[in-house]
PDB file of C-alpha atoms in Angstrom:
ATOM      1  CA  MET Q   1       0.000   0.000   0.000  1.00  0.00           C
ATOM      2  CA  ALA Q   2       1.388   3.372  -0.974  1.00  0.00           C
ATOM      3  CA  ASP Q   3       1.837   6.208   1.479  1.00  0.00           C
ATOM      4  CA  GLN Q   4       1.131   9.856   0.824  1.00  0.00           C
ATOM      5  CA  ARG Q   5       3.096  13.011   1.561  1.00  0.00           C
ATOM      6  CA  LYS Q   6       2.121  16.673   1.546  1.00  0.00           C
ATOM      7  CA  VAL Q   7       4.064  18.837  -0.905  1.00  0.00           C
ATOM      8  CA  VAL Q   8       3.877  22.391  -2.152  1.00  0.00           C
ATOM      9  CA  VAL Q   9       4.863  23.126  -5.763  1.00  0.00           C
ATOM     10  CA  VAL Q  10       5.209  26.568  -7.303  1.00  0.00           C
ATOM     11  CA  THR Q  11       4.677  26.624 -11.061  1.00  0.00           C
ATOM     12  CA  SER Q  12       5.011  30.336 -11.739  1.00  0.00           C
ATOM     13  CA  LEU Q  13       5.561  33.379  -9.638  1.00  0.00           C
ATOM     14  CA  GLY Q  14       2.843  33.519  -7.013  1.00  0.00           C
ATOM     15  CA  LYS Q  15       1.004  30.382  -8.234  1.00  0.00           C
ATOM     16  CA  LYS Q  16       1.135  27.544  -5.721  1.00  0.00           C
ATOM     17  CA  TYR Q  17      -0.364  24.037  -5.589  1.00  0.00           C
ATOM     18  CA  SER Q  18      -0.509  22.333  -2.210  1.00  0.00           C
ATOM     19  CA  GLY Q  19      -1.653  18.746  -1.750  1.00  0.00           C
ATOM     20  CA  LEU Q  20      -0.792  15.090  -1.248  1.00  0.00           C
ATOM     21  CA  ILE Q  21       1.229  12.866  -3.578  1.00  0.00           C
ATOM     22  CA  ASP Q  22       1.553   9.085  -3.588  1.00  0.00           C
ATOM     23  CA  ILE Q  23       4.925   7.675  -2.534  1.00  0.00           C
ATOM     24  CA  PRO Q  24       5.950   4.001  -2.740  1.00  0.00           C
ATOM     25  CA  ASN Q  25       7.314   4.055   0.836  1.00  0.00           C
ATOM     26  CA  ALA Q  26       7.774   6.551   3.644  1.00  0.00           C
ATOM     27  CA  ALA Q  27      11.593   6.293   3.546  1.00  0.00           C
ATOM     28  CA  LEU Q  28      11.831   7.729   0.002  1.00  0.00           C
ATOM     29  CA  ARG Q  29      12.867  11.384  -0.069  1.00  0.00           C
ATOM     30  CA  THR Q  30      10.632  13.716  -2.054  1.00  0.00           C
ATOM     31  CA  THR Q  31      13.671  14.950  -4.011  1.00  0.00           C
ATOM     32  CA  ASP Q  32      14.511  11.384  -5.090  1.00  0.00           C
ATOM     33  CA  LEU Q  33      10.916  10.845  -6.184  1.00  0.00           C
ATOM     34  CA  PHE Q  34      10.825  14.041  -8.286  1.00  0.00           C
ATOM     35  CA  ASN Q  35      14.259  13.247  -9.811  1.00  0.00           C
ATOM     36  CA  SER Q  36      13.319   9.661 -10.672  1.00  0.00           C
ATOM     37  CA  SER Q  37      13.179   8.667 -14.339  1.00  0.00           C
ATOM     38  CA  ASN Q  38       9.849   6.969 -13.574  1.00  0.00           C
ATOM     39  CA  ILE Q  39       7.647   9.094 -11.337  1.00  0.00           C
ATOM     40  CA  TYR Q  40       5.660   6.861  -8.993  1.00  0.00           C
ATOM     41  CA  TRP Q  41       1.930   6.654  -9.646  1.00  0.00           C
ATOM     42  CA  LYS Q  42      -0.283   4.432  -7.514  1.00  0.00           C
ATOM     43  CA  ASN Q  43      -2.517   3.972 -10.589  1.00  0.00           C
ATOM     44  CA  PRO Q  44      -0.527   4.625 -13.816  1.00  0.00           C
ATOM     45  CA  ASN Q  45      -3.747   4.448 -15.864  1.00  0.00           C
ATOM     46  CA  GLU Q  46      -4.693   7.904 -14.529  1.00  0.00           C
ATOM     47  CA  LYS Q  47      -1.750   9.589 -16.291  1.00  0.00           C
ATOM     48  CA  CYS Q  48      -2.591  12.232 -18.871  1.00  0.00           C
ATOM     49  CA  PHE Q  49       0.918  13.712 -19.055  1.00  0.00           C
ATOM     50  CA  GLU Q  50       4.006  11.528 -19.330  1.00  0.00           C
ATOM     51  CA  ASN Q  51       6.158  13.556 -16.946  1.00  0.00           C
ATOM     52  CA  ALA Q  52       3.836  14.731 -14.167  1.00  0.00           C
ATOM     53  CA  ILE Q  53       2.864  14.240 -10.550  1.00  0.00           C
ATOM     54  CA  LEU Q  54      -0.656  13.521  -9.352  1.00  0.00           C
ATOM     55  CA  MET Q  55      -1.805  15.595  -6.383  1.00  0.00           C
ATOM     56  CA  TYR Q  56      -4.811  14.757  -4.209  1.00  0.00           C
ATOM     57  CA  ASP Q  57      -6.868  17.155  -2.093  1.00  0.00           C
ATOM     58  CA  ALA Q  58      -4.966  19.971  -3.779  1.00  0.00           C
ATOM     59  CA  SER Q  59      -5.550  23.674  -3.525  1.00  0.00           C
ATOM     60  CA  LEU Q  60      -4.386  26.426  -5.852  1.00  0.00           C
ATOM     61  CA  THR Q  61      -3.468  29.769  -4.319  1.00  0.00           C
ATOM     62  CA  PHE Q  62      -2.078  33.006  -5.731  1.00  0.00           C
ATOM     63  CA  ASP Q  63       0.384  35.212  -3.845  1.00  0.00           C
ATOM     64  CA  ASP Q  64      -0.124  33.307  -0.573  1.00  0.00           C
ATOM     65  CA  SER Q  65      -3.671  34.616  -0.275  1.00  0.00           C
ATOM     66  CA  ALA Q  66      -6.965  32.766  -0.100  1.00  0.00           C
ATOM     67  CA  VAL Q  67      -7.478  29.526  -1.986  1.00  0.00           C
ATOM     68  CA  TYR Q  68      -8.538  30.180  -5.575  1.00  0.00           C
ATOM     69  CA  ARG Q  69      -9.708  26.645  -6.295  1.00  0.00           C
ATOM     70  CA  LYS Q  70      -9.672  23.134  -4.787  1.00  0.00           C
ATOM     71  CA  PHE Q  71      -9.219  19.858  -6.662  1.00  0.00           C
ATOM     72  CA  ASP Q  72      -9.855  16.255  -5.638  1.00  0.00           C
ATOM     73  CA  LYS Q  73      -7.047  15.331  -8.076  1.00  0.00           C
ATOM     74  CA  ILE Q  74      -4.853  17.372 -10.368  1.00  0.00           C
ATOM     75  CA  GLN Q  75      -1.823  16.549 -12.513  1.00  0.00           C
ATOM     76  CA  VAL Q  76       1.094  18.989 -12.505  1.00  0.00           C
ATOM     77  CA  LYS Q  77       3.779  18.705 -15.174  1.00  0.00           C
ATOM     78  CA  LEU Q  78       7.289  18.484 -13.712  1.00  0.00           C
ATOM     79  CA  SER Q  79       8.648  20.800 -16.397  1.00  0.00           C
ATOM     80  CA  GLU Q  80       6.385  23.585 -15.094  1.00  0.00           C
ATOM     81  CA  ILE Q  81       7.553  23.365 -11.463  1.00  0.00           C
ATOM     82  CA  LEU Q  82       9.890  26.231 -10.522  1.00  0.00           C
ATOM     83  CA  PHE Q  83      10.483  24.801  -7.059  1.00  0.00           C
ATOM     84  CA  PHE Q  84       8.912  22.600  -4.422  1.00  0.00           C
ATOM     85  CA  TYR Q  85       9.175  21.757  -0.744  1.00  0.00           C
ATOM     86  CA  ASP Q  86       7.585  19.263   1.612  1.00  0.00           C
ATOM     87  CA  ASP Q  87       6.627  19.156   5.294  1.00  0.00           C
ATOM     88  CA  PHE Q  88       9.786  17.490   6.602  1.00  0.00           C
ATOM     89  CA  GLU Q  89      11.440  19.476   9.366  1.00  0.00           C
ATOM     90  CA  SER Q  90      14.798  17.915   8.556  1.00  0.00           C
ATOM     91  CA  ILE Q  91      16.255  15.876   5.741  1.00  0.00           C
ATOM     92  CA  GLY Q  92      16.533  12.171   6.415  1.00  0.00           C
ATOM     93  CA  ASP Q  93      16.420  10.037   9.504  1.00  0.00           C
ATOM     94  CA  GLU Q  94      19.428   9.331  11.751  1.00  0.00           C
ATOM     95  CA  LYS Q  95      20.622   6.358   9.642  1.00  0.00           C
ATOM     96  CA  GLU Q  96      20.597   8.482   6.506  1.00  0.00           C
ATOM     97  CA  LYS Q  97      22.432  11.337   8.211  1.00  0.00           C
ATOM     98  CA  ILE Q  98      25.183   8.913   9.319  1.00  0.00           C
ATOM     99  CA  ARG Q  99      25.386   7.460   5.794  1.00  0.00           C
ATOM    100  CA  ALA Q 100      25.576  10.950   4.249  1.00  0.00           C
ATOM    101  CA  THR Q 101      28.355  11.999   6.637  1.00  0.00           C
ATOM    102  CA  THR Q 102      30.337   8.827   5.858  1.00  0.00           C
ATOM    103  CA  MET Q 103      29.909   9.276   2.083  1.00  0.00           C
ATOM    104  CA  ALA Q 104      30.878  12.966   2.256  1.00  0.00           C
ATOM    105  CA  GLY Q 105      34.060  11.965   4.106  1.00  0.00           C
ATOM    106  CA  LYS Q 106      34.962   9.305   1.536  1.00  0.00           C
ATOM    107  CA  THR Q 107      34.339  11.534  -1.476  1.00  0.00           C
ATOM    108  CA  GLN Q 108      35.861  14.651   0.130  1.00  0.00           C
ATOM    109  CA  GLU Q 109      32.638  16.563  -0.535  1.00  0.00           C
ATOM    110  CA  LYS Q 110      32.443  19.943   1.122  1.00  0.00           C
ATOM    111  CA  LEU Q 111      29.526  22.082   2.070  1.00  0.00           C
ATOM    112  CA  GLN Q 112      29.067  24.699  -0.626  1.00  0.00           C
ATOM    113  CA  ARG Q 113      27.006  27.850  -0.564  1.00  0.00           C
ATOM    114  CA  VAL Q 114      25.155  28.262  -3.858  1.00  0.00           C
ATOM    115  CA  ASN Q 115      23.372  31.321  -5.216  1.00  0.00           C
ATOM    116  CA  ILE Q 116      20.881  30.778  -8.052  1.00  0.00           C
ATOM    117  CA  ILE Q 117      18.979  33.271 -10.164  1.00  0.00           C
ATOM    118  CA  THR Q 118      15.909  31.965 -12.006  1.00  0.00           C
ATOM    119  CA  ARG Q 119      14.682  33.055 -15.407  1.00  0.00           C
ATOM    120  CA  VAL Q 120      12.335  36.033 -15.604  1.00  0.00           C
ATOM    121  CA  VAL Q 121       8.662  35.098 -15.790  1.00  0.00           C
ATOM    122  CA  ALA Q 122       6.062  37.862 -16.043  1.00  0.00           C
ATOM    123  CA  CYS Q 123       8.486  40.595 -14.912  1.00  0.00           C
ATOM    124  CA  SER Q 124       9.647  38.589 -11.866  1.00  0.00           C
ATOM    125  CA  PHE Q 125      12.445  36.236 -10.886  1.00  0.00           C
ATOM    126  CA  TYR Q 126      13.840  34.542  -7.769  1.00  0.00           C
ATOM    127  CA  ASP Q 127      17.221  35.006  -6.099  1.00  0.00           C
ATOM    128  CA  ILE Q 128      17.863  31.845  -4.046  1.00  0.00           C
ATOM    129  CA  THR Q 129      20.804  31.024  -1.789  1.00  0.00           C
ATOM    130  CA  GLY Q 130      21.354  27.751   0.053  1.00  0.00           C
ATOM    131  CA  ASN Q 131      23.752  25.026   1.130  1.00  0.00           C
ATOM    132  CA  PHE Q 132      24.584  22.144  -1.123  1.00  0.00           C
ATOM    133  CA  TYR Q 133      26.628  18.943  -0.710  1.00  0.00           C
ATOM    134  CA  GLY Q 134      28.143  17.190  -3.693  1.00  0.00           C
ATOM    135  CA  LEU Q 135      29.217  17.977  -7.200  1.00  0.00           C
ATOM    136  CA  PHE Q 136      26.937  20.769  -8.375  1.00  0.00           C
ATOM    137  CA  LYS Q 137      27.653  20.101 -12.059  1.00  0.00           C
ATOM    138  CA  LYS Q 138      26.434  16.507 -11.652  1.00  0.00           C
ATOM    139  CA  LYS Q 139      23.283  17.557  -9.789  1.00  0.00           C
ATOM    140  CA  CYS Q 140      22.421  20.043 -12.549  1.00  0.00           C
ATOM    141  CA  THR Q 141      21.591  17.054 -14.757  1.00  0.00           C
ATOM    142  CA  ASP Q 142      18.738  16.142 -12.366  1.00  0.00           C
ATOM    143  CA  ASN Q 143      15.267  17.678 -12.620  1.00  0.00           C
ATOM    144  CA  PHE Q 144      15.588  19.373  -9.222  1.00  0.00           C
ATOM    145  CA  ILE Q 145      18.453  20.549  -7.019  1.00  0.00           C
ATOM    146  CA  PRO Q 146      17.931  20.401  -3.226  1.00  0.00           C
ATOM    147  CA  LEU Q 147      19.193  23.284  -1.070  1.00  0.00           C
ATOM    148  CA  THR Q 148      19.187  23.441   2.720  1.00  0.00           C
ATOM    149  CA  ASP Q 149      19.419  26.499   4.954  1.00  0.00           C
ATOM    150  CA  ALA Q 150      17.907  28.308   1.972  1.00  0.00           C
ATOM    151  CA  THR Q 151      16.795  31.901   1.662  1.00  0.00           C
ATOM    152  CA  MET Q 152      14.700  33.238  -1.179  1.00  0.00           C
ATOM    153  CA  THR Q 153      13.841  36.656  -2.531  1.00  0.00           C
ATOM    154  CA  GLU Q 154      11.370  37.424  -5.289  1.00  0.00           C
ATOM    155  CA  ILE Q 155      12.407  40.381  -7.451  1.00  0.00           C
ATOM    156  CA  TYR Q 156       9.523  41.865  -9.393  1.00  0.00           C
ATOM    157  CA  LYS Q 157       8.770  44.876 -11.546  1.00  0.00           C
ATOM    158  CA  LYS Q 158       5.657  46.943 -10.945  1.00  0.00           C
ATOM    159  CA  GLN Q 159       4.920  50.206 -12.743  1.00  0.00           C
ATOM    160  CA  ASP Q 160       8.512  50.512 -14.040  1.00  0.00           C
ATOM    161  CA  LYS Q 161      10.064  50.038 -10.563  1.00  0.00           C
ATOM    162  CA  TRP Q 162      11.788  46.940  -9.163  1.00  0.00           C
ATOM    163  CA  PHE Q 163      10.800  45.589  -5.738  1.00  0.00           C
ATOM    164  CA  LYS Q 164      12.016  42.814  -3.423  1.00  0.00           C
ATOM    165  CA  LYS Q 165       9.845  40.399  -1.463  1.00  0.00           C
ATOM    166  CA  GLU Q 166      11.398  37.972   1.021  1.00  0.00           C
ATOM    167  CA  ILE Q 167       9.840  34.509   0.769  1.00  0.00           C
ATOM    168  CA  THR Q 168       9.573  32.396   3.927  1.00  0.00           C
ATOM    169  CA  LEU Q 169      10.458  28.754   3.317  1.00  0.00           C
ATOM    170  CA  PRO Q 170       9.238  26.171   5.829  1.00  0.00           C
ATOM    171  CA  HIS Q 171      12.276  24.498   7.376  1.00  0.00           C
ATOM    172  CA  LYS Q 172      14.556  26.509   5.019  1.00  0.00           C
ATOM    173  CA  PHE Q 173      14.504  23.709   2.438  1.00  0.00           C
ATOM    174  CA  ILE Q 174      13.768  24.014  -1.283  1.00  0.00           C
ATOM    175  CA  CYS Q 175      14.256  22.024  -4.495  1.00  0.00           C
ATOM    176  CA  ILE Q 176      14.732  24.164  -7.587  1.00  0.00           C
ATOM    177  CA  GLY Q 177      13.773  23.050 -11.097  1.00  0.00           C
ATOM    178  CA  THR Q 178      17.031  23.033 -13.078  1.00  0.00           C
ATOM    179  CA  SER Q 179      15.252  24.016 -16.304  1.00  0.00           C
ATOM    180  CA  HIS Q 180      14.313  27.360 -14.691  1.00  0.00           C
ATOM    181  CA  ILE Q 181      17.847  28.335 -13.615  1.00  0.00           C
ATOM    182  CA  GLU Q 182      19.319  31.258 -15.524  1.00  0.00           C
ATOM    183  CA  SER Q 183      22.586  31.699 -13.631  1.00  0.00           C
ATOM    184  CA  GLY Q 184      24.407  30.759 -10.457  1.00  0.00           C
ATOM    185  CA  THR Q 185      27.545  31.039  -8.409  1.00  0.00           C
ATOM    186  CA  ILE Q 186      29.172  28.461  -6.168  1.00  0.00           C
ATOM    187  CA  GLY Q 187      31.444  28.984  -3.191  1.00  0.00           C
ATOM    188  CA  VAL Q 188      32.778  26.913  -0.341  1.00  0.00           C
ATOM    189  CA  GLN Q 189      31.545  27.761   3.125  1.00  0.00           C
ATOM    190  CA  GLU Q 190      33.872  26.770   5.935  1.00  0.00           C
ATOM    191  CA  PRO Q 191      32.107  25.249   8.949  1.00  0.00           C
TER     192      PRO Q 191
END
């Protein structure tokens, strides 16, 4: 029997879907699911789009205001997702944290601070900074890049003036859609 997990996906600036997705088991990280070559569907016969997630009890909101519309089920194409996050307060259980620390030691991976600028959509873009472990170039071949201790600012133009809006991320975690990245810079942060 499949489990479900609550996720929030943002498909364009200010447009947010929040709902439940099916997962094959509770130990699977949301990032791994979204980066999988075969996205898990409890019932594959429901697929309309080849590369999409199915959300249950989903709501669509604009600019973090009241719910615009609710859906029993809705399919969201992965290629349209700018970023997503889930309800986990931390990444991984204790066994996974030990495994990650051991692997980072073996591969000499260092904590890197990454700054990413997304493409402009409707006179707005995001400036995102977060921590990253691993080889960034390799991760850029995935659909989504996970960042921890992340901060995010929306930069938008209104009546010929540019404004900034700080975005609060639950648990300071975000996964960014690599197809929406315009530029970035990488640096090493010493502990």
